[in-house]
mmCIF file of C-alpha atoms in Angstrom:
data_model
loop_
_atom_site.group_PDB
_atom_site.id
_atom_site.type_symbol
_atom_site.label_atom_id
_atom_site.label_comp_id
_atom_site.label_asym_id
_atom_site.label_seq_id
_atom_site.Cartn_x
_atom_site.Cartn_y
_atom_site.Cartn_z
ATOM 1 C CA ALA A 1 47.604 26.126 -19.570
ATOM 2 C CA LEU A 2 49.889 26.591 -16.844
ATOM 3 C CA VAL A 3 48.843 30.173 -16.235
ATOM 4 C CA ALA A 4 44.871 29.070 -16.382
ATOM 5 C CA VAL A 5 45.753 26.143 -13.815
ATOM 6 C CA ALA A 6 47.521 28.748 -11.953
ATOM 7 C CA ALA A 7 45.123 31.660 -11.892
ATOM 8 C CA GLY A 8 42.381 28.931 -11.298
ATOM 9 C CA TYR A 9 44.011 28.055 -7.830
ATOM 10 C CA SER A 10 44.665 31.654 -6.770
ATOM 11 C CA TRP A 11 41.056 32.341 -7.670
ATOM 12 C CA ARG A 12 39.914 29.689 -5.126
ATOM 13 C CA ALA A 13 42.020 30.707 -2.405
ATOM 14 C CA TRP A 14 40.779 34.215 -2.591
ATOM 15 C CA HIS A 15 37.280 32.665 -3.057
ATOM 16 C CA PRO A 16 35.933 30.215 -1.032
ATOM 17 C CA ALA A 17 34.082 27.534 -2.506
ATOM 18 C CA THR A 18 30.320 27.721 -1.663
ATOM 19 C CA PRO A 19 28.628 24.481 -0.547
ATOM 20 C CA THR A 20 26.568 22.647 -3.110
ATOM 21 C CA ALA A 21 24.268 19.946 -3.368
ATOM 22 C CA GLY A 22 25.533 16.772 -3.489
ATOM 23 C CA LYS A 23 23.684 13.675 -5.610
ATOM 24 C CA THR A 24 20.858 13.350 -3.697
ATOM 25 C CA GLY A 25 20.398 17.436 -3.437
ATOM 26 C CA THR A 26 19.523 16.955 0.341
ATOM 27 C CA GLU A 27 23.028 17.828 2.120
ATOM 28 C CA LEU A 28 23.431 21.179 4.062
ATOM 29 C CA PRO A 29 26.243 23.315 4.665
ATOM 30 C CA LYS A 30 28.258 22.068 7.389
ATOM 31 C CA THR A 31 27.583 25.141 9.694
ATOM 32 C CA ALA A 32 24.213 27.123 9.605
ATOM 33 C CA PRO A 33 24.537 31.166 9.657
ATOM 34 C CA ALA A 34 23.639 32.153 13.087
ATOM 35 C CA VAL A 35 20.436 33.493 12.491
ATOM 36 C CA LYS A 36 18.851 35.611 15.466
ATOM 37 C CA PRO A 37 15.279 34.847 16.633
ATOM 38 C CA ASN A 38 12.795 37.468 15.771
ATOM 39 C CA SER A 39 10.653 37.358 18.853
ATOM 40 C CA THR A 40 7.856 39.269 17.165
ATOM 41 C CA LEU A 41 7.804 36.897 14.267
ATOM 42 C CA ALA A 42 7.890 33.935 16.928
ATOM 43 C CA GLU A 43 4.749 35.550 18.506
ATOM 44 C CA ARG A 44 2.912 36.088 15.325
ATOM 45 C CA VAL A 45 3.131 32.241 14.768
ATOM 46 C CA LEU A 46 2.494 31.412 18.253
ATOM 47 C CA LEU A 47 -0.663 33.327 18.071
ATOM 48 C CA GLY A 48 -1.695 32.066 14.612
ATOM 49 C CA ALA A 49 -1.347 28.332 15.690
ATOM 50 C CA LEU A 50 -3.401 29.025 19.080
ATOM 51 C CA ASP A 51 -6.200 30.558 17.161
ATOM 52 C CA ASP A 52 -6.568 27.517 15.265
ATOM 53 C CA HIS A 53 -6.303 25.346 18.264
ATOM 54 C CA PHE A 54 -8.721 27.114 20.209
ATOM 55 C CA GLN A 55 -11.083 27.049 17.272
ATOM 56 C CA GLN A 56 -10.924 23.788 16.515
ATOM 57 C CA ALA A 57 -11.607 23.099 20.437
ATOM 58 C CA GLN A 58 -14.815 25.458 20.499
ATOM 59 C CA THR A 59 -15.894 23.770 17.531
ATOM 60 C CA LEU A 60 -15.467 20.073 19.581
ATOM 61 C CA LEU A 61 -16.991 21.423 22.561
ATOM 62 C CA VAL A 62 -20.085 22.892 20.670
ATOM 63 C CA GLU A 63 -20.405 19.412 19.071
ATOM 64 C CA LEU A 64 -20.289 17.716 22.708
ATOM 65 C CA ASN A 65 -22.787 20.326 24.032
ATOM 66 C CA ASN A 66 -24.912 19.730 20.817
ATOM 67 C CA ALA A 67 -25.118 15.640 19.972
ATOM 68 C CA PRO A 68 -27.829 13.579 20.666
ATOM 69 C CA GLU A 69 -27.452 11.423 23.784
ATOM 70 C CA ASP A 70 -28.197 8.504 21.957
ATOM 71 C CA SER A 71 -25.778 9.048 19.199
ATOM 72 C CA GLY A 72 -23.535 6.424 20.180
ATOM 73 C CA ASP A 73 -20.676 6.803 17.779
ATOM 74 C CA PHE A 74 -17.964 8.920 19.427
ATOM 75 C CA ASP A 75 -14.899 8.043 17.352
ATOM 76 C CA PHE A 76 -14.952 11.463 15.324
ATOM 77 C CA GLU A 77 -14.850 13.345 18.779
ATOM 78 C CA ARG A 78 -12.271 10.944 20.469
ATOM 79 C CA ALA A 79 -9.854 11.359 17.789
ATOM 80 C CA THR A 80 -10.252 15.267 17.511
ATOM 81 C CA ALA A 81 -9.624 15.442 21.069
ATOM 82 C CA ASP A 82 -6.793 13.534 20.810
ATOM 83 C CA GLU A 83 -4.985 15.668 18.101
ATOM 84 C CA LEU A 84 -5.806 18.886 20.227
ATOM 85 C CA ILE A 85 -4.217 17.225 23.454
ATOM 86 C CA SER A 86 -1.169 16.515 21.310
ATOM 87 C CA SER A 87 -0.999 19.955 19.576
ATOM 88 C CA GLY A 88 -1.667 21.671 22.960
ATOM 89 C CA ARG A 89 1.251 20.351 24.921
ATOM 90 C CA LEU A 90 3.192 21.764 22.114
ATOM 91 C CA TYR A 91 1.700 25.008 22.278
ATOM 92 C CA ARG A 92 1.887 25.213 26.046
ATOM 93 C CA VAL A 93 5.603 24.326 25.775
ATOM 94 C CA ALA A 94 5.731 27.411 23.238
ATOM 95 C CA ALA A 95 3.618 29.838 25.368
ATOM 96 C CA ARG A 96 5.561 28.736 28.289
ATOM 97 C CA GLN A 97 8.704 29.814 26.618
ATOM 98 C CA HIS A 98 7.473 32.876 25.568
ATOM 99 C CA GLY A 99 6.129 33.866 29.018
ATOM 100 C CA ASP A 100 2.489 33.749 28.187
ATOM 101 C CA ARG A 101 1.121 32.196 31.464
ATOM 102 C CA GLN A 102 -2.485 33.038 30.601
ATOM 103 C CA PHE A 103 -2.365 30.648 27.442
ATOM 104 C CA VAL A 104 -0.270 28.135 29.400
ATOM 105 C CA GLN A 105 -3.386 27.867 32.042
ATOM 106 C CA MET A 106 -5.922 27.996 29.509
ATOM 107 C CA LEU A 107 -4.233 25.085 27.498
ATOM 108 C CA GLU A 108 -3.641 22.942 30.706
ATOM 109 C CA GLU A 109 -7.436 23.708 31.651
ATOM 110 C CA LEU A 110 -8.596 22.708 27.960
ATOM 111 C CA GLU A 111 -6.253 19.338 28.133
ATOM 112 C CA THR A 112 -7.905 17.999 31.008
ATOM 113 C CA ALA A 113 -11.414 18.133 29.470
ATOM 114 C CA LEU A 114 -9.675 16.724 26.198
ATOM 115 C CA LEU A 115 -8.641 13.597 28.085
ATOM 116 C CA ASP A 116 -12.077 12.815 29.462
ATOM 117 C CA VAL A 117 -13.111 13.006 25.722
ATOM 118 C CA ALA A 118 -10.379 11.236 24.244
ATOM 119 C CA ARG A 119 -10.178 8.382 26.947
ATOM 120 C CA SER A 120 -13.903 7.859 26.632
ATOM 121 C CA GLU A 121 -15.338 4.672 25.138
ATOM 122 C CA GLY A 122 -16.182 4.211 21.363
ATOM 123 C CA ASN A 123 -20.200 4.191 22.338
ATOM 124 C CA VAL A 124 -21.035 6.622 24.969
ATOM 125 C CA ARG A 125 -23.687 5.959 27.239
ATOM 126 C CA PRO A 126 -26.235 8.935 27.722
ATOM 127 C CA GLU A 127 -25.370 9.549 31.532
ATOM 128 C CA ALA A 128 -21.274 9.349 30.660
ATOM 129 C CA LEU A 129 -22.038 12.310 27.575
ATOM 130 C CA LYS A 130 -24.338 14.021 30.648
ATOM 131 C CA ALA A 131 -21.415 14.226 32.993
ATOM 132 C CA LEU A 132 -18.974 15.230 30.339
ATOM 133 C CA ARG A 133 -21.395 17.944 29.400
ATOM 134 C CA ALA A 134 -21.728 18.984 33.141
ATOM 135 C CA ARG A 135 -17.763 19.104 33.906
ATOM 136 C CA ILE A 136 -17.528 21.413 30.581
ATOM 137 C CA GLU A 137 -20.529 23.874 31.774
ATOM 138 C CA SER A 138 -19.078 23.792 35.491
ATOM 139 C CA GLN A 139 -15.483 24.821 34.296
ATOM 140 C CA ASP A 140 -17.012 27.599 31.737
ATOM 141 C CA LEU A 141 -15.088 26.043 29.506
ATOM 142 C CA LEU A 142 -16.524 26.684 26.157
ATOM 143 C CA PHE A 143 -16.593 30.657 27.724
ATOM 144 C CA LYS A 144 -12.851 30.621 28.456
ATOM 145 C CA VAL A 145 -12.164 29.173 25.094
ATOM 146 C CA ARG A 146 -14.172 32.147 23.533
ATOM 147 C CA VAL A 147 -12.399 34.588 25.756
ATOM 148 C CA ALA A 148 -8.754 32.894 24.985
ATOM 149 C CA THR A 149 -9.757 33.215 21.162
ATOM 150 C CA LYS A 150 -10.744 36.663 21.707
ATOM 151 C CA GLN A 151 -7.277 37.586 23.594
ATOM 152 C CA VAL A 152 -5.559 36.101 20.620
ATOM 153 C CA HIS A 153 -7.312 38.001 18.142
ATOM 154 C CA GLU A 154 -6.449 41.382 20.061
ATOM 155 C CA ARG A 155 -2.870 40.693 20.137
ATOM 156 C CA GLN A 156 -2.575 39.626 16.712
ATOM 157 C CA LYS A 157 -4.379 42.974 15.739
ATOM 158 C CA ASP A 158 -1.749 44.837 18.251
ATOM 159 C CA LEU A 159 1.517 42.921 16.542
ATOM 160 C CA LEU A 160 0.095 44.312 13.256
ATOM 161 C CA THR A 161 -0.731 47.536 14.313
ATOM 162 C CA ALA A 162 2.958 48.028 16.030
ATOM 163 C CA ALA A 163 4.499 46.487 12.155
ATOM 164 C CA ALA A 164 2.501 48.868 10.627
ATOM 165 C CA ASN A 165 3.826 51.751 12.756
ATOM 166 C CA GLU A 166 7.596 50.759 12.323
#
């Protein structure tokens, strides 16, 4: 028994214990291993998120342009615009950190229009809807969102091509 205990202590001295989960199973190791971020992976994730964001914004803008003036209920559009504002701010920070100035500028332009939608009244008057449509058209916002979506798709394709060539 003494030999077994001595062998166990010497084995532990040569092989440090690996962290194990506690009773709840949620404990993490005290120090996480250093992981170097992969910029290509980060860019792919950002582009995927921007693609989804721009497509949702495009859908909202099309709905606003095609909504009947006497529809009255505007709750869904307001809620959608509010969600797009929140996510757009996060994507703008990520794009700024990544150095994508064109996407940062597009997200800023989009946010100003989305703010108008999100802060509008629950029952939009026809003249307020016309003014909102005029602003979207005067800024060519729908066209810019479509161009940004196309640029995202092209960059995603370029990243896939570059990954395939490696």
